[in-house]
CSV table of C-alpha atoms in Angstrom, one decimal:
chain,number,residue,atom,x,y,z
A,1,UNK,CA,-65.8,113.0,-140.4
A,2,UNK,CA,-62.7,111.5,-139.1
A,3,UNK,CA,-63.2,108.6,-136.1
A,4,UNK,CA,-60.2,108.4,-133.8
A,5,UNK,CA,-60.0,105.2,-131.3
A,6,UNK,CA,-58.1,106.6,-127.7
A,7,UNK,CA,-57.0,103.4,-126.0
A,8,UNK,CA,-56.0,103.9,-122.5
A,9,UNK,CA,-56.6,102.5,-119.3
A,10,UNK,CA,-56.5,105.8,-117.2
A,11,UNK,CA,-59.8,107.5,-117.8
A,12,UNK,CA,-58.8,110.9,-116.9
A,13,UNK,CA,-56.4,110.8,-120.5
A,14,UNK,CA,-59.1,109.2,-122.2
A,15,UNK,CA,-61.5,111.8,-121.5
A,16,UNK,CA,-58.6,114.4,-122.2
A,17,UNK,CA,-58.5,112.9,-125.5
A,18,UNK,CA,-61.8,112.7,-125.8
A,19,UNK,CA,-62.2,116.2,-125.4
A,20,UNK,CA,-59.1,117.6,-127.9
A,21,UNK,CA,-60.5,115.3,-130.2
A,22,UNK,CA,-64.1,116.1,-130.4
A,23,UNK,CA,-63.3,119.7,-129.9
A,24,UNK,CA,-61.7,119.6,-133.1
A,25,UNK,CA,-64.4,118.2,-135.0
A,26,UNK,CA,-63.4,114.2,-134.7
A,27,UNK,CA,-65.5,111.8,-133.4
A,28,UNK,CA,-63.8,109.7,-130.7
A,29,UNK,CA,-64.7,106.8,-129.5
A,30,UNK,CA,-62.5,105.5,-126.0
A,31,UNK,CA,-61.4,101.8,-124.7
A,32,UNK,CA,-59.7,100.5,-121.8
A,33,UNK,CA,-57.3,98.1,-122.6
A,34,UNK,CA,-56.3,96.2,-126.4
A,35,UNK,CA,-59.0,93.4,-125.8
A,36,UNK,CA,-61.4,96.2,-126.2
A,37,UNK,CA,-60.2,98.1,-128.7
A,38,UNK,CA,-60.0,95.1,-131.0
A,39,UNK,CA,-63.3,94.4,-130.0
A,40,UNK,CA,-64.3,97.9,-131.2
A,41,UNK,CA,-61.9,97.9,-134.2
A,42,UNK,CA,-63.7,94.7,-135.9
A,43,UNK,CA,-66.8,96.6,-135.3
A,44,UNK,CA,-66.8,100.5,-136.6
A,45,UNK,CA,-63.9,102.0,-139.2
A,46,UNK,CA,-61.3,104.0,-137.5
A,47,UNK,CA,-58.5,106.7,-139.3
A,48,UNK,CA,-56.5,107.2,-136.5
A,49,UNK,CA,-55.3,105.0,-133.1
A,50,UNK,CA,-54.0,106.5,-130.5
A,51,UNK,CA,-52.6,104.1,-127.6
A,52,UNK,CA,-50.7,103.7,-124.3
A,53,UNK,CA,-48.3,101.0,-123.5
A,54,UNK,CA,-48.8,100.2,-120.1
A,55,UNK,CA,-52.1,98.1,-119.5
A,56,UNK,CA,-53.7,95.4,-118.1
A,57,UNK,CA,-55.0,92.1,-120.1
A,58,UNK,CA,-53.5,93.3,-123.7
A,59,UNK,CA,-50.7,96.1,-123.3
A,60,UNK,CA,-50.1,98.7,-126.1
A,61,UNK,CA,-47.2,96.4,-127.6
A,62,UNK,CA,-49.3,93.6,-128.3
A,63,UNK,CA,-52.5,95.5,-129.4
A,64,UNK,CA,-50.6,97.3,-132.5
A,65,UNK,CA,-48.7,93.5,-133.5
A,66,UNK,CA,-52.5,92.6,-133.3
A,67,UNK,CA,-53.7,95.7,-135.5
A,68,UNK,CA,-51.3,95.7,-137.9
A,69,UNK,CA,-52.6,91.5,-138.6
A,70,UNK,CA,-56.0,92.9,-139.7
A,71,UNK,CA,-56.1,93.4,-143.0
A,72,UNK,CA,-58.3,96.4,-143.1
A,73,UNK,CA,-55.8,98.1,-140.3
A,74,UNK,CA,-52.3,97.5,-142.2
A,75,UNK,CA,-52.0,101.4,-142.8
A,76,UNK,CA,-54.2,103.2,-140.8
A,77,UNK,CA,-51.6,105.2,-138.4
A,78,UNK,CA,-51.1,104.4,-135.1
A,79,UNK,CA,-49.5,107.2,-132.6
A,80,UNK,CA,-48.3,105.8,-129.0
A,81,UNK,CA,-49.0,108.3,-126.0
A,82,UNK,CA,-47.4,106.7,-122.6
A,83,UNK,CA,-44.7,107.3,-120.1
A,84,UNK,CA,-42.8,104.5,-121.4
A,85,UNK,CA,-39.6,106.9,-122.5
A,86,UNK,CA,-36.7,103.8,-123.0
A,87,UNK,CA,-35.2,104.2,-126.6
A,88,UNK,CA,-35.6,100.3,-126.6
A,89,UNK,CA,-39.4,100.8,-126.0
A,90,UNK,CA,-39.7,103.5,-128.5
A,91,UNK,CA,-37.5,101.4,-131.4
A,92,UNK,CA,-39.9,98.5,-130.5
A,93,UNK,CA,-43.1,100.8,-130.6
A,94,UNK,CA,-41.9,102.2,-134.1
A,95,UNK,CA,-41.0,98.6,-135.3
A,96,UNK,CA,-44.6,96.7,-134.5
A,97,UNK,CA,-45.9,99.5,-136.4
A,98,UNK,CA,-46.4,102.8,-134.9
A,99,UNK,CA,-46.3,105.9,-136.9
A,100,UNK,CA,-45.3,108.1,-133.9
A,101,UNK,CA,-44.2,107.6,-130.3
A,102,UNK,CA,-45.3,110.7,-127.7
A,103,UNK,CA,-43.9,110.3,-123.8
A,104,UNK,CA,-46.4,111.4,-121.6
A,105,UNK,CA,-46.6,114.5,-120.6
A,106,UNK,CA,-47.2,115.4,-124.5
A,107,UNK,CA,-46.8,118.4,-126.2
A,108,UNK,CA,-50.5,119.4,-127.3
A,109,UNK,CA,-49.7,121.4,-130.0
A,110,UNK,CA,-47.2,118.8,-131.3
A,111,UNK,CA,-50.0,116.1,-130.7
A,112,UNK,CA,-52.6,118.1,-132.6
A,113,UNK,CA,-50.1,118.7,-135.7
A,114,UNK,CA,-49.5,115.5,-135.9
A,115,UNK,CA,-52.8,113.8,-135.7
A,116,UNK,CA,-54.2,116.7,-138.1
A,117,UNK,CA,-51.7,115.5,-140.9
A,118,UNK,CA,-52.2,111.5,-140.6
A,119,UNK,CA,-55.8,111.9,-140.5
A,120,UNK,CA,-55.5,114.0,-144.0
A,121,UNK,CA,-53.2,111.2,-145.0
A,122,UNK,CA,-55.4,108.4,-144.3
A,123,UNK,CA,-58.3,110.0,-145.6
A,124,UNK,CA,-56.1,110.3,-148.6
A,125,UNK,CA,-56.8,114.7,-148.5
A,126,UNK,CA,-54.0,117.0,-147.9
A,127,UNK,CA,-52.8,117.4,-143.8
């Protein structure tokens, strides 16, 4: 089974997460800010990150330059989820290493597509 990490500092879209994610068979596990998700990242095997930008003591930005130093994390996708909607935030999002940049509010469907075919990718099954 496929483990997603949601890193965002509201709770109410982790828990939205949470629930689109488990609901379609993932297992999710949910972090407030980068420091944490690193903390969990060094920790468990993830296939998929999902992040926000905007967030206290280690901001989106920062967390994926971080992920993308960890050897085991070089590849596994990344997909960006915030209200942050500047081209010059999404060019830098996409440049650190993002696979896909969503501005909040996100299309579910969309989200759903697209998380169904990196996960197959990373898993290295058809999406």
């Amino acid at each position: 089974m496929a483990r997603i990490l949601i890193v965002d500092d509201s709770t109410m879209v982790r828990k939205f997460h949470n629930y689109l994610l488990t609901s379609l068979g993932y297992e999710a596990d949910e972090a407030e800010d980068g420091c944490v998700a690193l903390e969990k990242l060094l920790t468990r095997d993830y296939n998929l990150v999902i992040t926000d930008i905007n967030m206290p003591r280690m901001d989106g930005f920062n967390f994926i330059s971080e992920v993308r130093q960890l050897h085991s994390y070089k590849n596994t996708p990344i997909i960006i989820v915030t209200t942050q909607e500047l081209p010059s935030d999404i060019d830098r999002g996409i440049a650190l290493g993002a696979n896909l940049y969503f501005v909040k509010p996100t299309d579910v469907e969309n989200l759903v597509s697209c998380i169904r075919s990196l996960v197959g990718q990373n898993l290295g099954t058809e999406g």
